[in-house]
Amino acid sequence: MQDRSDGDVDDDVLIEIVDALEANDVDLDSNRLYDYIDPDVLEQLLESATGQVTVSFTVDEHRVTVTPTTVVVSEHTGPETTHTRSR
């Protein structure tokens, strides 16, 4: 889990997603993030949320869950394992 406790949503959310995917051995040379989600729309959604919002999508065989304060990447197949990292 990547924690963005300062509440600011900016380009760092994309870097955090990429870092978390790489930490889970997702080959980003063959999996481009923008093939799975529009980064501008994701940032806009997180910035404009007045309550708790959660966005989930799948990259390769990994589930990515993003909130205004966290990024979680877990294996989508088999037993669920979640990579946790603090900022």
mmCIF file of N, CA and C in Angstrom:
data_model
loop_
_atom_site.group_PDB
_atom_site.id
_atom_site.type_symbol
_atom_site.label_atom_id
_atom_site.label_comp_id
_atom_site.label_asym_id
_atom_site.label_seq_id
_atom_site.Cartn_x
_atom_site.Cartn_y
_atom_site.Cartn_z
ATOM 1 N N MET A 1 0.847 -1.167 0.000
ATOM 2 C CA MET A 1 0.000 0.000 0.000
ATOM 3 C C MET A 1 0.889 1.224 0.000
ATOM 4 N N GLN A 2 0.596 2.129 -0.879
ATOM 5 C CA GLN A 2 1.290 3.404 -0.928
ATOM 6 C C GLN A 2 0.398 4.419 -0.239
ATOM 7 N N ASP A 3 0.916 5.138 0.751
ATOM 8 C CA ASP A 3 0.123 6.091 1.520
ATOM 9 C C ASP A 3 0.417 7.498 1.054
ATOM 10 N N ARG A 4 -0.635 8.219 0.656
ATOM 11 C CA ARG A 4 -0.515 9.625 0.302
ATOM 12 C C ARG A 4 -1.289 10.423 1.341
ATOM 13 N N SER A 5 -0.844 10.355 2.596
ATOM 14 C CA SER A 5 -1.594 10.928 3.705
ATOM 15 C C SER A 5 -1.694 12.442 3.654
ATOM 16 N N ASP A 6 -0.883 13.095 2.834
ATOM 17 C CA ASP A 6 -0.995 14.551 2.750
ATOM 18 C C ASP A 6 -2.257 14.970 2.012
ATOM 19 N N GLY A 7 -2.941 14.006 1.362
ATOM 20 C CA GLY A 7 -4.212 14.291 0.713
ATOM 21 C C GLY A 7 -4.089 14.926 -0.653
ATOM 22 N N ASP A 8 -2.880 15.347 -1.055
ATOM 23 C CA ASP A 8 -2.706 15.950 -2.369
ATOM 24 C C ASP A 8 -2.693 14.876 -3.436
ATOM 25 N N VAL A 9 -3.456 15.101 -4.482
ATOM 26 C CA VAL A 9 -3.466 14.192 -5.625
ATOM 27 C C VAL A 9 -2.822 14.947 -6.779
ATOM 28 N N ASP A 10 -1.724 14.422 -7.270
ATOM 29 C CA ASP A 10 -1.051 15.055 -8.393
ATOM 30 C C ASP A 10 -0.396 13.976 -9.226
ATOM 31 N N ASP A 11 0.566 14.342 -10.042
ATOM 32 C CA ASP A 11 1.230 13.365 -10.899
ATOM 33 C C ASP A 11 1.884 12.255 -10.096
ATOM 34 N N ASP A 12 2.139 12.490 -8.810
ATOM 35 C CA ASP A 12 2.760 11.465 -7.981
ATOM 36 C C ASP A 12 1.921 10.198 -7.896
ATOM 37 N N VAL A 13 0.610 10.299 -8.009
ATOM 38 C CA VAL A 13 -0.237 9.105 -7.941
ATOM 39 C C VAL A 13 0.130 8.147 -9.068
ATOM 40 N N LEU A 14 0.443 8.652 -10.230
ATOM 41 C CA LEU A 14 0.831 7.800 -11.347
ATOM 42 C C LEU A 14 2.172 7.131 -11.077
ATOM 43 N N ILE A 15 3.097 7.884 -10.525
ATOM 44 C CA ILE A 15 4.407 7.325 -10.165
ATOM 45 C C ILE A 15 4.232 6.250 -9.108
ATOM 46 N N GLU A 16 3.358 6.489 -8.135
ATOM 47 C CA GLU A 16 3.119 5.509 -7.078
ATOM 48 C C GLU A 16 2.505 4.232 -7.628
ATOM 49 N N ILE A 17 1.592 4.352 -8.589
ATOM 50 C CA ILE A 17 0.993 3.178 -9.215
ATOM 51 C C ILE A 17 2.060 2.387 -9.959
ATOM 52 N N VAL A 18 2.880 3.077 -10.741
ATOM 53 C CA VAL A 18 3.947 2.410 -11.491
ATOM 54 C C VAL A 18 4.936 1.743 -10.544
ATOM 55 N N ASP A 19 5.344 2.437 -9.486
ATOM 56 C CA ASP A 19 6.270 1.855 -8.506
ATOM 57 C C ASP A 19 5.693 0.596 -7.876
ATOM 58 N N ALA A 20 4.422 0.654 -7.501
ATOM 59 C CA ALA A 20 3.781 -0.506 -6.865
ATOM 60 C C ALA A 20 3.658 -1.667 -7.843
ATOM 61 N N LEU A 21 3.343 -1.393 -9.103
ATOM 62 C CA LEU A 21 3.263 -2.454 -10.104
ATOM 63 C C LEU A 21 4.636 -3.077 -10.331
ATOM 64 N N GLU A 22 5.665 -2.248 -10.441
ATOM 65 C CA GLU A 22 7.020 -2.767 -10.626
ATOM 66 C C GLU A 22 7.449 -3.608 -9.427
ATOM 67 N N ALA A 23 7.072 -3.202 -8.223
ATOM 68 C CA ALA A 23 7.412 -3.966 -7.019
ATOM 69 C C ALA A 23 6.723 -5.327 -7.002
ATOM 70 N N ASN A 24 5.629 -5.447 -7.754
ATOM 71 C CA ASN A 24 4.907 -6.713 -7.878
ATOM 72 C C ASN A 24 5.276 -7.438 -9.169
ATOM 73 N N ASP A 25 6.416 -7.079 -9.744
ATOM 74 C CA ASP A 25 6.961 -7.741 -10.929
ATOM 75 C C ASP A 25 6.073 -7.662 -12.166
ATOM 76 N N VAL A 26 5.323 -6.581 -12.312
ATOM 77 C CA VAL A 26 4.542 -6.376 -13.531
ATOM 78 C C VAL A 26 5.472 -5.768 -14.577
ATOM 79 N N ASP A 27 5.526 -6.386 -15.743
ATOM 80 C CA ASP A 27 6.383 -5.924 -16.829
ATOM 81 C C ASP A 27 5.739 -4.704 -17.490
ATOM 82 N N LEU A 28 6.229 -3.536 -17.143
ATOM 83 C CA LEU A 28 5.633 -2.311 -17.679
ATOM 84 C C LEU A 28 6.135 -1.985 -19.082
ATOM 85 N N ASP A 29 7.087 -2.765 -19.579
ATOM 86 C CA ASP A 29 7.483 -2.584 -20.978
ATOM 87 C C ASP A 29 6.388 -3.107 -21.897
ATOM 88 N N SER A 30 5.673 -4.152 -21.458
ATOM 89 C CA SER A 30 4.597 -4.705 -22.283
ATOM 90 C C SER A 30 3.208 -4.311 -21.766
ATOM 91 N N ASN A 31 3.136 -3.672 -20.612
ATOM 92 C CA ASN A 31 1.855 -3.224 -20.041
ATOM 93 C C ASN A 31 1.942 -1.729 -19.767
ATOM 94 N N ARG A 32 1.361 -0.932 -20.656
ATOM 95 C CA ARG A 32 1.383 0.521 -20.467
ATOM 96 C C ARG A 32 0.173 0.930 -19.643
ATOM 97 N N LEU A 33 0.390 1.733 -18.620
ATOM 98 C CA LEU A 33 -0.676 2.136 -17.713
ATOM 99 C C LEU A 33 -1.852 2.763 -18.459
ATOM 100 N N TYR A 34 -1.577 3.618 -19.431
ATOM 101 C CA TYR A 34 -2.667 4.295 -20.133
ATOM 102 C C TYR A 34 -3.490 3.349 -21.008
ATOM 103 N N ASP A 35 -3.027 2.092 -21.180
ATOM 104 C CA ASP A 35 -3.855 1.098 -21.867
ATOM 105 C C ASP A 35 -4.975 0.582 -20.960
ATOM 106 N N TYR A 36 -4.867 0.837 -19.661
ATOM 107 C CA TYR A 36 -5.823 0.320 -18.687
ATOM 108 C C TYR A 36 -6.697 1.400 -18.068
ATOM 109 N N ILE A 37 -6.178 2.617 -17.963
ATOM 110 C CA ILE A 37 -6.940 3.703 -17.339
ATOM 111 C C ILE A 37 -6.416 5.036 -17.855
ATOM 112 N N ASP A 38 -7.306 6.001 -17.954
ATOM 113 C CA ASP A 38 -6.909 7.343 -18.377
ATOM 114 C C ASP A 38 -6.352 8.068 -17.151
ATOM 115 N N PRO A 39 -5.046 8.324 -17.101
ATOM 116 C CA PRO A 39 -4.441 8.948 -15.922
ATOM 117 C C PRO A 39 -5.037 10.310 -15.574
ATOM 118 N N ASP A 40 -5.395 11.107 -16.587
ATOM 119 C CA ASP A 40 -5.979 12.422 -16.315
ATOM 120 C C ASP A 40 -7.338 12.291 -15.643
ATOM 121 N N VAL A 41 -8.148 11.343 -16.113
ATOM 122 C CA VAL A 41 -9.468 11.131 -15.514
ATOM 123 C C VAL A 41 -9.323 10.611 -14.084
ATOM 124 N N LEU A 42 -8.379 9.707 -13.858
ATOM 125 C CA LEU A 42 -8.141 9.192 -12.505
ATOM 126 C C LEU A 42 -7.781 10.325 -11.553
ATOM 127 N N GLU A 43 -6.837 11.154 -11.937
ATOM 128 C CA GLU A 43 -6.437 12.276 -11.083
ATOM 129 C C GLU A 43 -7.598 13.237 -10.844
ATOM 130 N N GLN A 44 -8.362 13.540 -11.881
ATOM 131 C CA GLN A 44 -9.510 14.439 -11.755
ATOM 132 C C GLN A 44 -10.540 13.871 -10.779
ATOM 133 N N LEU A 45 -10.810 12.584 -10.902
ATOM 134 C CA LEU A 45 -11.769 11.920 -10.020
ATOM 135 C C LEU A 45 -11.316 11.974 -8.567
ATOM 136 N N LEU A 46 -10.055 11.657 -8.321
ATOM 137 C CA LEU A 46 -9.543 11.658 -6.952
ATOM 138 C C LEU A 46 -9.504 13.064 -6.363
ATOM 139 N N GLU A 47 -9.155 14.049 -7.174
ATOM 140 C CA GLU A 47 -9.088 15.430 -6.699
ATOM 141 C C GLU A 47 -10.462 16.012 -6.393
ATOM 142 N N SER A 48 -11.470 15.610 -7.152
ATOM 143 C CA SER A 48 -12.797 16.204 -6.999
ATOM 144 C C SER A 48 -13.685 15.463 -5.997
ATOM 145 N N ALA A 49 -13.210 14.344 -5.477
ATOM 146 C CA ALA A 49 -14.032 13.542 -4.560
ATOM 147 C C ALA A 49 -14.307 14.309 -3.270
ATOM 148 N N THR A 50 -15.580 14.347 -2.877
ATOM 149 C CA THR A 50 -15.935 14.988 -1.612
ATOM 150 C C THR A 50 -16.060 13.966 -0.492
ATOM 151 N N GLY A 51 -16.159 12.703 -0.850
ATOM 152 C CA GLY A 51 -16.209 11.609 0.117
ATOM 153 C C GLY A 51 -15.168 10.582 -0.252
ATOM 154 N N GLN A 52 -15.270 9.430 0.359
ATOM 155 C CA GLN A 52 -14.319 8.366 0.045
ATOM 156 C C GLN A 52 -14.642 7.788 -1.331
ATOM 157 N N VAL A 53 -13.669 7.770 -2.216
ATOM 158 C CA VAL A 53 -13.818 7.189 -3.537
ATOM 159 C C VAL A 53 -12.732 6.132 -3.714
ATOM 160 N N THR A 54 -13.095 5.027 -4.353
ATOM 161 C CA THR A 54 -12.147 3.958 -4.636
ATOM 162 C C THR A 54 -12.238 3.610 -6.113
ATOM 163 N N VAL A 55 -11.097 3.583 -6.773
ATOM 164 C CA VAL A 55 -11.035 3.211 -8.178
ATOM 165 C C VAL A 55 -10.192 1.944 -8.262
ATOM 166 N N SER A 56 -10.748 0.905 -8.900
ATOM 167 C CA SER A 56 -10.015 -0.355 -9.073
ATOM 168 C C SER A 56 -9.968 -0.726 -10.538
ATOM 169 N N PHE A 57 -8.836 -1.268 -10.961
ATOM 170 C CA PHE A 57 -8.679 -1.764 -12.317
ATOM 171 C C PHE A 57 -7.622 -2.852 -12.302
ATOM 172 N N THR A 58 -7.566 -3.626 -13.375
ATOM 173 C CA THR A 58 -6.631 -4.745 -13.449
ATOM 174 C C THR A 58 -5.568 -4.461 -14.495
ATOM 175 N N VAL A 59 -4.313 -4.697 -14.112
ATOM 176 C CA VAL A 59 -3.175 -4.599 -15.024
ATOM 177 C C VAL A 59 -2.477 -5.941 -14.996
ATOM 178 N N ASP A 60 -2.375 -6.556 -16.167
ATOM 179 C CA ASP A 60 -1.802 -7.895 -16.247
ATOM 180 C C ASP A 60 -2.655 -8.787 -15.345
ATOM 181 N N GLU A 61 -2.107 -9.422 -14.357
ATOM 182 C CA GLU A 61 -2.906 -10.247 -13.443
ATOM 183 C C GLU A 61 -2.939 -9.634 -12.049
ATOM 184 N N HIS A 62 -2.843 -8.313 -11.971
ATOM 185 C CA HIS A 62 -2.824 -7.606 -10.695
ATOM 186 C C HIS A 62 -3.970 -6.623 -10.593
ATOM 187 N N ARG A 63 -4.596 -6.574 -9.438
ATOM 188 C CA ARG A 63 -5.665 -5.626 -9.145
ATOM 189 C C ARG A 63 -5.020 -4.376 -8.538
ATOM 190 N N VAL A 64 -5.315 -3.218 -9.109
ATOM 191 C CA VAL A 64 -4.832 -1.935 -8.600
ATOM 192 C C VAL A 64 -6.025 -1.217 -7.998
ATOM 193 N N THR A 65 -5.906 -0.819 -6.736
ATOM 194 C CA THR A 65 -6.967 -0.081 -6.054
ATOM 195 C C THR A 65 -6.382 1.242 -5.576
ATOM 196 N N VAL A 66 -7.021 2.338 -5.986
ATOM 197 C CA VAL A 66 -6.528 3.677 -5.678
ATOM 198 C C VAL A 66 -7.614 4.445 -4.948
ATOM 199 N N THR A 67 -7.236 5.091 -3.846
ATOM 200 C CA THR A 67 -8.102 6.017 -3.133
ATOM 201 C C THR A 67 -7.375 7.356 -3.079
ATOM 202 N N PRO A 68 -7.995 8.399 -2.550
ATOM 203 C CA PRO A 68 -7.270 9.666 -2.437
ATOM 204 C C PRO A 68 -6.028 9.579 -1.547
ATOM 205 N N THR A 69 -5.902 8.529 -0.735
ATOM 206 C CA THR A 69 -4.751 8.438 0.171
ATOM 207 C C THR A 69 -3.886 7.203 -0.014
ATOM 208 N N THR A 70 -4.309 6.214 -0.813
ATOM 209 C CA THR A 70 -3.530 4.982 -0.928
ATOM 210 C C THR A 70 -3.519 4.415 -2.339
ATOM 211 N N VAL A 71 -2.500 3.606 -2.587
ATOM 212 C CA VAL A 71 -2.413 2.785 -3.789
ATOM 213 C C VAL A 71 -2.095 1.377 -3.316
ATOM 214 N N VAL A 72 -2.953 0.403 -3.680
ATOM 215 C CA VAL A 72 -2.742 -0.992 -3.300
ATOM 216 C C VAL A 72 -2.706 -1.824 -4.568
ATOM 217 N N VAL A 73 -1.694 -2.676 -4.695
ATOM 218 C CA VAL A 73 -1.597 -3.612 -5.810
ATOM 219 C C VAL A 73 -1.571 -5.009 -5.224
ATOM 220 N N SER A 74 -2.476 -5.860 -5.699
ATOM 221 C CA SER A 74 -2.518 -7.236 -5.210
ATOM 222 C C SER A 74 -2.654 -8.179 -6.394
ATOM 223 N N GLU A 75 -2.223 -9.415 -6.194
ATOM 224 C CA GLU A 75 -2.353 -10.414 -7.254
ATOM 225 C C GLU A 75 -3.830 -10.671 -7.492
ATOM 226 N N HIS A 76 -4.212 -10.729 -8.741
ATOM 227 C CA HIS A 76 -5.614 -10.920 -9.109
ATOM 228 C C HIS A 76 -5.986 -12.393 -9.176
ATOM 229 N N THR A 77 -4.992 -13.255 -9.356
ATOM 230 C CA THR A 77 -5.241 -14.685 -9.430
ATOM 231 C C THR A 77 -4.590 -15.377 -8.245
ATOM 232 N N GLY A 78 -5.142 -16.481 -7.841
ATOM 233 C CA GLY A 78 -4.573 -17.227 -6.719
ATOM 234 C C GLY A 78 -4.837 -16.517 -5.409
ATOM 235 N N PRO A 79 -4.120 -16.931 -4.358
ATOM 236 C CA PRO A 79 -4.326 -16.283 -3.066
ATOM 237 C C PRO A 79 -3.910 -14.809 -3.137
ATOM 238 N N GLU A 80 -4.694 -13.967 -2.522
ATOM 239 C CA GLU A 80 -4.420 -12.546 -2.582
ATOM 240 C C GLU A 80 -3.232 -12.180 -1.719
ATOM 241 N N THR A 81 -2.286 -11.478 -2.304
ATOM 242 C CA THR A 81 -1.164 -10.919 -1.564
ATOM 243 C C THR A 81 -1.079 -9.454 -1.913
ATOM 244 N N THR A 82 -0.872 -8.644 -0.931
ATOM 245 C CA THR A 82 -0.832 -7.206 -1.144
ATOM 246 C C THR A 82 0.549 -6.685 -0.830
ATOM 247 N N HIS A 83 1.094 -5.930 -1.739
ATOM 248 C CA HIS A 83 2.384 -5.280 -1.532
ATOM 249 C C HIS A 83 2.128 -4.004 -0.746
ATOM 250 N N THR A 84 2.873 -3.819 0.318
ATOM 251 C CA THR A 84 2.686 -2.641 1.169
ATOM 252 C C THR A 84 3.963 -1.825 1.189
ATOM 253 N N ARG A 85 3.828 -0.525 0.971
ATOM 254 C CA ARG A 85 4.956 0.365 1.109
ATOM 255 C C ARG A 85 4.482 1.696 1.636
ATOM 256 N N SER A 86 5.309 2.323 2.436
ATOM 257 C CA SER A 86 4.982 3.628 3.016
ATOM 258 C C SER A 86 5.840 4.684 2.348
ATOM 259 N N ARG A 87 5.315 5.879 2.320
ATOM 260 C CA ARG A 87 6.046 6.991 1.729
ATOM 261 C C ARG A 87 6.649 7.842 2.783
#
